[in-house]
Amino acid sequence: MIDLKDLRENPEAYRQAAMQKRIDVNIDRLLELESKHRAIEIERQQITAEKNQIGKQIGQMAGKLKKAPPTEQAALQEEMKKLQARPTELKAAEQKLEAEAGALWPQIEAILLRMPQPADPEVPVGKDDSENVELRKWGTVRQFDFQPKDHIALGTELGMLDVDRGVKLAGSRSWFLTGAGAMLHQAVLRLAMDLMIERSFVPMVVPVLVREGAMRGTGYFPLGREQSYEMSNEEPPVFLVGTAEVALTAYHMDEILDGKSLPRKYVAMSPCFRREAGTYGKDTAGLYRIHQFDKVEQVIICRNDVEESKRWHQEILGNAEAVLQKLNLPYRVVQVCTGDLGQGQAAKYDIETWMPSRGGYGETHSASRFYAFQARRLNLRYRDADGKTKICHTLNNTVIASPRILIPIMELCQNADGSITVPEALRGYMGGMERIGK
RNA sequence: GGAGAGGUGACAGAGUGGUUGAAUGUGCCGGUCUCGAAAACCGGUUGGCCCGCAAGGGUCACGGGAGUUCGAAUCUCCCCCUCUCCGCCA
């Protein structure tokens, strides 16, 4: 959520931000409705103030009445009756204005919840992911001296992957990992988890079924609601999260944290669920785009300071790179342009890992910084050294997401005989297994 | 799922219709004392929104919402959550 006051003062900045992010919001309408709402509120408050004041007088009189000698009670009661007439009148006016303001607010909120966080000035302007800017590359892309197989063929032949039965049981974009495939999956996740714990992130196990408030607070609702699975036989309904970011970021929702306790660094491994609505025909084969996967996610909650946010952004990016380097996977880091930023993101780096079967780099990580966008929606604040309460900043990044990351691992580590060499960093998590063969 | 109890400020915990945004304690901040610290003592300390350059003023909030009333933390209704007991169960 953006700051309404700031919007009022700099509407142009937000108009531009919405344009750059290609989000269609009616800012003029929002400003108009909001100013109307405020005018009504001001009037209503004045009426309420008068009403309350008289109410107080009546209260004081009631106190006197109790102690007064019987001879004076009749007069006091008479006076009280007179006083009671005015608040009754005021109440009618008050209720009318309340109703007007109440009717306006949902309209304001509907637009407000769609307002995008302006991109940071450093973010390159661009229309979509084709205009993202490559920042650096790491590792060397393997040149094969034989015809390499893709992960589907490898996985199926080696008994690691069973897409057919996955689809039979659960529909398209579903899968089974079997045997060494399941082991590899868990090994990668544990490697990532251990690395983050070593880097003093607090490990958590989190709910993946959450209320609407957590989804809205983290910015996944209302835009993007159609990407989530809804459990509508619960009242109120609950939703399957698409990432542990939701629970980790919303963990301190509605709290005022001690500024001294910041930053908070959290990491969690969780299943993630995505409907992938509107992606029919896109990345249909294999483990790239699927409805359910497991991910280790890192979240940082820090002070309201742009420079500090930027520093943590580099740190969480570095954490993810460290995992890929341990796995010896070639990747590149991309700065995402304005048109490819999500609603709440002020800046984002994607890490793309080389995937032979795609003949290019495929997104495996996404590091976002939100400034106060999520925290404002979550009512997530802290008390600073000066005693003032401020809205936190939040950031997050993938540490590892599997099975997608198995694509480069399997494809890059394959051998001419159809076997796969287990990356050294994972062997300890696989009972010392060095090679996956038939 | 059934029965009962309860949800109050950073935390603990009073408060059952009126001048209570809320006693008290803890914590936190400032001060006195001290070489310094602890203890003790004194003072301060809820948040949101609106008006205002500011000083200040107004309003809302005692789980959430609706209602009764001139007036609600206190009464009524609905919902959410927690705890205890019973049932079911990984």
XYZ file of C-alpha atoms (C1' of nucleotides) in Angstrom:
528
model
C 0.000 0.000 0.000
C 1.187 3.448 -0.765
C 0.994 6.435 1.569
C -2.171 8.419 0.881
C -0.607 11.625 2.161
C 2.319 11.203 -0.164
C -0.032 10.538 -3.040
C -1.901 13.760 -2.314
C 1.347 15.696 -2.307
C 2.951 14.048 -5.350
C 0.236 12.687 -7.589
C 2.491 12.994 -10.624
C 5.039 10.576 -9.221
C 2.339 7.968 -8.804
C 0.833 8.582 -12.192
C 4.223 7.928 -13.705
C 4.789 4.894 -11.501
C 1.524 3.321 -12.591
C 2.367 3.981 -16.227
C 5.831 2.471 -15.902
C 4.465 -0.612 -14.240
C 1.631 -0.752 -16.707
C -0.970 -0.980 -13.979
C -4.265 0.635 -14.785
C -5.478 2.673 -11.818
C -7.647 5.752 -11.799
C -5.627 8.106 -9.645
C -7.810 11.138 -10.309
C -10.832 9.233 -9.183
C -9.016 8.117 -6.066
C -7.996 11.667 -5.201
C -11.483 12.953 -5.832
C -13.182 10.288 -3.735
C -10.669 10.688 -0.963
C -11.063 14.436 -0.722
C -14.832 14.055 -0.694
C -14.516 11.470 2.044
C -12.266 13.719 4.062
C -14.660 16.665 3.807
C -17.494 14.513 5.113
C -15.325 13.201 7.917
C -14.391 16.703 9.020
C -18.019 17.730 9.208
C -18.973 14.561 11.012
C -16.243 15.020 13.579
C -17.439 18.500 14.403
C -20.935 17.221 15.042
C -19.651 14.342 17.121
C -17.528 16.738 19.140
C -20.559 18.788 20.097
C -22.538 15.696 20.933
C -19.776 14.322 23.124
C -19.413 17.608 24.928
C -23.074 17.712 25.869
C -22.899 14.084 26.862
C -20.165 14.971 29.303
C -22.262 17.733 30.822
C -25.089 15.280 31.306
C -22.716 12.914 32.963
C -21.544 15.560 35.377
C -25.124 16.473 36.141
C -25.997 12.862 36.804
C -23.238 12.842 39.380
C -24.632 15.938 41.064
C -28.147 14.561 40.986
C -27.142 11.575 43.062
C -25.789 13.782 45.842
C -28.340 16.586 45.610
C -30.959 17.124 48.350
C -34.448 16.014 47.333
C -35.631 19.615 47.007
C -33.263 20.282 44.110
C -33.643 16.994 42.281
C -36.692 17.942 40.289
C -35.030 21.051 38.902
C -31.897 19.159 37.964
C -33.872 16.459 36.241
C -35.731 19.078 34.264
C -32.475 20.660 33.122
C -31.088 17.306 32.130
C -34.069 16.568 29.939
C -33.478 19.811 28.097
C -29.858 18.949 27.486
C -30.758 15.536 26.157
C -32.746 16.951 23.273
C -29.792 18.369 21.342
C -27.691 15.195 21.082
C -30.676 13.377 19.669
C -30.841 15.883 16.841
C -27.113 15.726 16.284
C -27.184 11.981 16.144
C -29.394 11.977 13.088
C -27.021 14.277 11.231
C -24.067 12.264 12.390
C -25.542 9.017 11.151
C -26.304 10.491 7.770
C -22.726 11.633 7.287
C -21.422 8.349 8.581
C -23.430 6.496 5.992
C -22.114 8.753 3.231
C -18.518 8.301 4.294
C -19.061 4.588 4.739
C -20.332 4.240 1.200
C -17.323 6.067 -0.174
C -14.630 4.142 1.630
C -14.870 0.770 -0.148
C -14.467 2.566 -3.470
C -11.395 4.354 -2.187
C -9.927 1.200 -0.761
C -10.508 -0.749 -3.953
C -8.376 1.708 -5.909
C -5.849 2.173 -3.132
C -5.159 -1.556 -2.935
C -4.297 -1.536 -6.619
C -1.939 1.431 -6.438
C 1.592 0.362 -7.300
C 4.696 1.128 -5.312
C 6.777 3.468 -7.487
C 9.914 1.858 -8.863
C 13.167 3.002 -7.322
C 14.910 5.673 -9.448
C 17.762 3.264 -10.189
C 15.435 0.809 -11.934
C 15.739 0.854 -15.730
C 12.572 1.855 -17.529
C 11.279 -0.849 -19.821
C 8.101 -2.436 -21.064
C 8.606 -6.112 -20.160
C 11.155 -8.783 -19.305
C 12.849 -8.362 -22.687
C 14.177 -5.068 -21.392
C 15.635 -6.395 -18.165
C 19.298 -5.572 -17.795
C 21.943 -8.221 -17.279
C 24.282 -7.231 -14.446
C 26.731 -10.114 -14.332
C 27.359 -13.713 -15.213
C 28.926 -16.410 -13.105
C 30.312 -19.803 -14.111
C 30.898 -21.291 -17.500
C 28.185 -22.806 -19.607
C 28.993 -26.428 -20.305
C 29.637 -27.446 -23.903
C 28.599 -31.059 -24.483
C 30.629 -33.430 -26.647
C 27.586 -35.695 -26.896
C 23.880 -35.115 -27.481
C 22.556 -34.055 -24.045
C 19.118 -35.125 -22.850
C 16.609 -32.880 -21.145
C 15.620 -33.404 -17.503
C 12.412 -35.178 -18.448
C 14.166 -37.849 -20.429
C 16.939 -38.152 -17.877
C 14.562 -38.231 -14.933
C 12.237 -40.746 -16.506
C 14.998 -43.070 -17.653
C 16.782 -42.940 -14.301
C 13.600 -43.469 -12.297
C 13.784 -40.021 -10.702
C 10.720 -38.456 -12.200
C 7.223 -39.646 -13.117
C 5.212 -36.992 -14.872
C 2.614 -39.314 -16.366
C 1.354 -40.616 -13.069
C 1.509 -37.126 -11.601
C -0.829 -35.893 -14.298
C -3.058 -38.936 -13.911
C -3.520 -38.258 -10.203
C -3.529 -34.503 -10.049
C -3.941 -33.071 -13.533
C -1.652 -31.026 -15.713
C 1.539 -29.537 -14.267
C 1.685 -32.262 -11.622
C 4.494 -34.721 -11.019
C 6.126 -37.304 -8.813
C 9.766 -37.328 -7.828
C 10.885 -40.879 -7.177
C 13.919 -42.532 -5.674
C 17.090 -40.551 -6.326
C 14.928 -37.727 -7.694
C 13.225 -37.307 -4.342
C 16.577 -37.527 -2.596
C 18.139 -34.912 -4.819
C 15.195 -32.600 -4.211
C 15.510 -32.819 -0.468
C 19.275 -32.561 -0.562
C 19.117 -29.251 -2.396
C 16.567 -27.852 0.037
C 18.579 -28.890 3.048
C 21.759 -27.447 1.633
C 19.976 -24.124 1.196
C 18.426 -24.237 4.638
C 21.739 -25.020 6.323
C 23.523 -22.226 4.501
C 20.943 -19.705 5.663
C 21.040 -20.880 9.257
C 24.800 -20.562 9.118
C 24.270 -16.982 7.985
C 22.172 -16.384 11.110
C 18.734 -16.364 9.574
C 16.133 -17.709 11.991
C 14.648 -20.919 10.609
C 10.902 -21.265 10.717
C 8.242 -23.746 9.781
C 5.238 -21.753 8.654
C 1.561 -22.025 7.753
C 0.933 -22.456 4.056
C -2.808 -22.036 4.474
C -3.520 -18.447 5.428
C -6.311 -15.938 5.792
C -7.032 -13.195 3.326
C -5.337 -10.590 5.513
C -1.925 -12.183 5.085
C -2.364 -12.414 1.316
C -3.510 -8.826 1.036
C -0.878 -7.612 3.446
C 1.951 -9.088 1.428
C 0.527 -7.672 -1.773
C -0.708 -10.850 -3.445
C -4.321 -9.723 -3.192
C -6.421 -8.295 -4.725
C -4.282 -8.240 -7.884
C -3.129 -11.786 -8.510
C -5.901 -13.361 -6.478
C -6.663 -15.701 -9.355
C -3.202 -17.242 -8.963
C -4.021 -18.690 -5.567
C -5.973 -21.755 -4.527
C -8.877 -20.885 -2.281
C -10.353 -23.172 0.350
C -13.871 -21.874 0.215
C -15.353 -24.530 2.481
C -13.745 -22.690 5.367
C -15.390 -19.613 6.808
C -13.627 -17.267 6.523
C -11.912 -18.854 3.517
C -8.217 -19.697 3.624
C -5.738 -19.702 0.774
C -2.752 -21.827 -0.170
C 0.302 -19.595 -0.315
C 2.502 -19.409 -3.367
C 5.548 -18.817 -1.179
C 6.668 -18.866 2.454
C 7.281 -15.135 2.022
C 3.631 -14.625 2.941
C 3.944 -16.181 6.373
C 7.423 -14.847 7.100
C 6.610 -11.273 6.144
C 3.210 -11.274 7.820
C 4.601 -12.944 10.938
C 4.738 -9.618 12.815
C 1.584 -8.199 11.282
C -0.057 -5.519 13.474
C 2.952 -5.406 15.772
C 5.209 -2.589 16.852
C 8.687 -4.062 17.015
C 11.521 -2.691 19.063
C 13.776 -0.873 16.597
C 16.781 -2.357 18.313
C 15.621 -5.841 17.345
C 15.865 -5.036 13.625
C 16.715 -6.356 11.162
C 14.785 -9.583 11.571
C 16.063 -12.274 9.257
C 13.893 -15.291 8.651
C 14.147 -18.352 6.475
C 11.595 -21.075 5.854
C 11.156 -24.057 3.624
C 7.606 -24.643 2.528
C 5.472 -26.122 -0.176
C 4.243 -23.481 -2.617
C 1.055 -23.598 -4.650
C 0.354 -21.662 -7.808
C -2.602 -21.977 -10.099
C -0.646 -20.635 -13.080
C -3.908 -19.294 -14.452
C -3.487 -17.822 -17.895
C -0.320 -19.744 -18.714
C -1.911 -22.464 -20.826
C 0.579 -23.654 -23.380
C 3.504 -21.941 -21.655
C 6.338 -24.131 -20.411
C 4.082 -27.159 -20.462
C 6.767 -29.801 -20.404
C 8.581 -30.982 -17.332
C 9.365 -29.357 -14.046
C 9.650 -25.717 -15.029
C 6.151 -24.393 -14.455
C 4.196 -26.541 -12.024
C 1.365 -26.159 -9.523
C 3.219 -27.323 -6.446
C 6.850 -27.115 -5.452
C 9.053 -26.630 -2.420
C 11.039 -23.519 -1.779
C 13.426 -22.137 0.800
C 12.653 -18.453 1.121
C 14.495 -15.660 2.929
C 12.828 -12.549 4.334
C 14.314 -9.473 5.965
C 12.351 -6.923 7.948
C 14.414 -3.795 8.519
C 14.257 -0.133 9.467
C 12.603 2.462 7.259
C 15.742 3.521 5.449
C 16.268 3.358 1.718
C 20.020 2.886 1.909
C 19.671 0.153 4.478
C 17.068 -1.619 2.354
C 19.446 -1.513 -0.571
C 22.210 -3.077 1.476
C 20.008 -5.946 2.626
C 18.872 -6.401 -0.933
C 22.471 -7.053 -1.940
C 22.850 -9.441 0.974
C 19.868 -11.624 0.122
C 20.969 -11.628 -3.483
C 24.410 -12.759 -2.355
C 22.925 -15.557 -0.254
C 21.184 -17.012 -3.263
C 24.299 -16.697 -5.403
C 26.268 -18.530 -2.737
C 23.952 -21.525 -3.042
C 24.267 -21.624 -6.811
C 28.028 -21.335 -6.530
C 28.122 -24.230 -4.105
C 26.196 -26.223 -6.666
C 28.505 -24.917 -9.375
C 25.602 -23.856 -11.581
C 26.237 -21.091 -14.134
C 23.853 -18.202 -13.704
C 23.352 -14.561 -14.453
C 21.912 -11.743 -12.397
C 19.370 -9.516 -14.055
C 18.026 -6.178 -12.941
C 14.326 -6.235 -13.640
C 12.953 -3.215 -15.527
C 9.923 -1.174 -14.496
C 7.459 -2.977 -16.742
C 8.374 -6.358 -15.274
C 8.131 -5.294 -11.613
C 5.293 -6.509 -9.448
C 2.818 -4.085 -7.947
C 4.590 -3.711 -4.648
C 8.193 -4.027 -5.698
C 10.465 -1.002 -5.722
C 13.283 -2.980 -7.298
C 13.972 -6.582 -8.170
C 16.867 -8.761 -9.221
C 16.215 -12.090 -10.851
C 18.774 -14.817 -10.929
C 18.562 -16.986 -13.998
C 20.322 -20.316 -14.112
C 21.547 -21.957 -17.275
C 19.202 -24.681 -18.487
C 20.513 -26.636 -21.480
C 17.064 -27.846 -22.538
C 15.857 -24.251 -22.795
C 19.002 -23.239 -24.582
C 19.294 -20.297 -22.248
C 18.951 -18.939 -18.763
C 15.731 -19.630 -16.875
C 14.529 -17.762 -13.814
C 15.273 -19.598 -10.588
C 15.387 -16.785 -8.032
C 13.708 -13.466 -7.505
C 14.954 -10.902 -5.001
C 12.559 -8.079 -4.245
C 12.655 -5.016 -2.097
C 9.403 -3.393 -1.173
C 10.367 -0.457 0.997
C 7.218 0.147 3.106
C 4.697 -1.239 0.634
C 4.060 -4.563 2.339
C 4.667 -3.289 5.852
C 2.088 -0.534 5.465
C -0.523 -3.037 4.345
C 0.456 -5.353 7.178
C 0.526 -2.575 9.756
C 4.025 -3.754 10.573
C 5.888 -1.064 12.499
C 8.759 -0.480 14.870
C 9.701 2.030 17.523
C 12.817 3.907 16.525
C 15.533 5.246 18.819
C 13.774 8.637 18.801
C 10.646 7.027 20.239
C 8.645 7.455 17.025
C 6.786 4.563 15.451
C 7.687 3.967 11.847
C 6.677 1.562 9.153
C 9.210 -1.201 8.498
C 10.808 -2.091 5.201
C 10.639 -5.644 3.882
C 12.626 -7.694 1.386
C 12.695 -11.272 0.236
C 14.465 -13.648 -2.060
C 14.415 -17.262 -3.044
C 17.220 -19.335 -1.565
C 16.353 -22.361 -3.646
C 13.203 -23.615 -5.321
C 12.909 -27.246 -6.248
C 12.163 -29.125 -8.424
C 12.818 -26.236 -10.820
C 16.464 -26.093 -9.785
C 16.721 -29.821 -10.572
C 16.438 -28.923 -14.245
C 19.917 -27.347 -14.473
C 21.381 -29.774 -11.967
C 20.241 -32.855 -13.836
C 20.894 -31.512 -17.294
C 24.299 -29.983 -16.559
C 25.618 -32.899 -14.553
C 24.617 -35.596 -16.991
C 27.139 -37.957 -18.514
C 27.383 -39.525 -21.961
C 26.187 -42.860 -20.562
C 22.928 -41.329 -19.368
C 23.889 -41.137 -15.703
C 24.059 -38.034 -13.523
C 26.984 -37.014 -11.354
C 25.758 -35.728 -7.982
C 27.210 -32.269 -7.218
C 29.748 -32.528 -4.445
C 27.875 -30.154 -2.158
C 24.868 -32.482 -2.155
C 26.556 -35.806 -1.547
C 26.546 -35.409 2.202
C 22.765 -35.074 2.076
C 22.395 -38.193 -0.067
C 24.218 -40.731 1.966
C 27.412 -40.120 0.032
C 25.848 -40.930 -3.336
C 28.144 -39.722 -6.144
C 26.351 -40.875 -9.213
C 22.778 -41.569 -10.209
C 22.611 -44.369 -12.759
C 20.193 -47.032 -13.860
C -18.153 -31.177 16.616
C -20.454 -30.451 22.053
C -20.101 -27.809 27.046
C -17.870 -23.965 29.889
C -14.382 -19.729 30.743
C -12.084 -15.720 28.598
C -9.974 -11.835 24.877
C -8.152 -4.512 28.080
C -1.950 -0.410 26.485
C 5.225 -3.093 24.924
C 3.987 -7.051 28.857
C 1.177 -8.502 33.321
C -3.384 -7.090 35.294
C -7.758 -3.763 37.575
C -12.102 -1.828 35.885
C -19.750 -4.095 34.948
C -23.509 2.338 32.040
C -21.386 8.648 33.086
C -16.657 13.731 34.246
C -11.953 6.476 32.405
C -7.963 6.471 26.818
C -8.393 3.541 30.990
C -5.966 2.046 38.262
C -1.610 -0.694 39.642
C 2.852 -3.334 38.621
C 6.807 -4.492 35.103
C 9.457 -2.681 31.049
C 11.238 1.612 28.457
C 12.999 7.020 28.373
C 14.785 11.321 31.258
C 16.462 13.135 36.037
C 18.358 12.979 41.387
C 22.019 10.145 44.112
C 27.070 7.606 42.801
C 33.962 7.596 40.814
C 30.706 4.398 37.879
C 26.811 0.847 38.165
C 22.865 -1.406 40.984
C 19.152 -0.072 44.465
C 16.070 3.895 45.977
C 13.425 8.278 44.765
C 11.111 12.008 41.117
C 9.029 12.788 36.261
C 7.555 10.947 31.447
C 5.694 6.859 28.291
C -0.906 3.851 23.511
C -1.799 4.075 18.496
C -4.527 5.679 13.836
C -6.938 9.609 11.311
C -8.442 14.927 10.654
C -7.602 20.439 11.262
C -3.152 23.594 12.173
C 3.350 26.696 10.122
C 3.392 25.556 15.147
C 1.476 25.517 19.921
C -2.592 22.996 20.252
C -7.462 21.087 19.196
C -10.900 17.257 17.440
C -12.142 12.222 16.447
C -11.753 6.883 16.470
C -9.903 2.506 18.893
C -10.461 -1.844 25.413
C -10.508 -9.095 19.685
C -13.804 -7.582 14.904
C -18.670 -5.890 13.282
C -23.762 -4.365 14.189
C -27.220 -2.533 17.919
C -29.569 -0.304 22.661
C -28.632 4.661 25.127
C -28.208 11.640 25.796
C -23.757 8.570 27.115
C -20.733 1.733 26.273
C -14.394 -1.334 28.020
C -18.981 -2.125 30.823
C -25.776 -4.115 28.216
C -27.734 -7.100 23.474
C -26.757 -9.832 18.779
C -23.352 -11.952 15.031
C -18.334 -13.296 13.885
C -13.029 -14.358 14.984
C -9.489 -16.135 18.411
C -7.476 -18.452 23.062
C -7.935 -21.767 27.262
C -10.333 -26.129 30.031
C -13.305 -30.637 29.707
C -15.715 -34.302 26.348
C -15.830 -36.601 21.384
C -12.999 -37.634 16.914
C -8.196 -38.007 14.979
C -2.316 -37.638 11.993
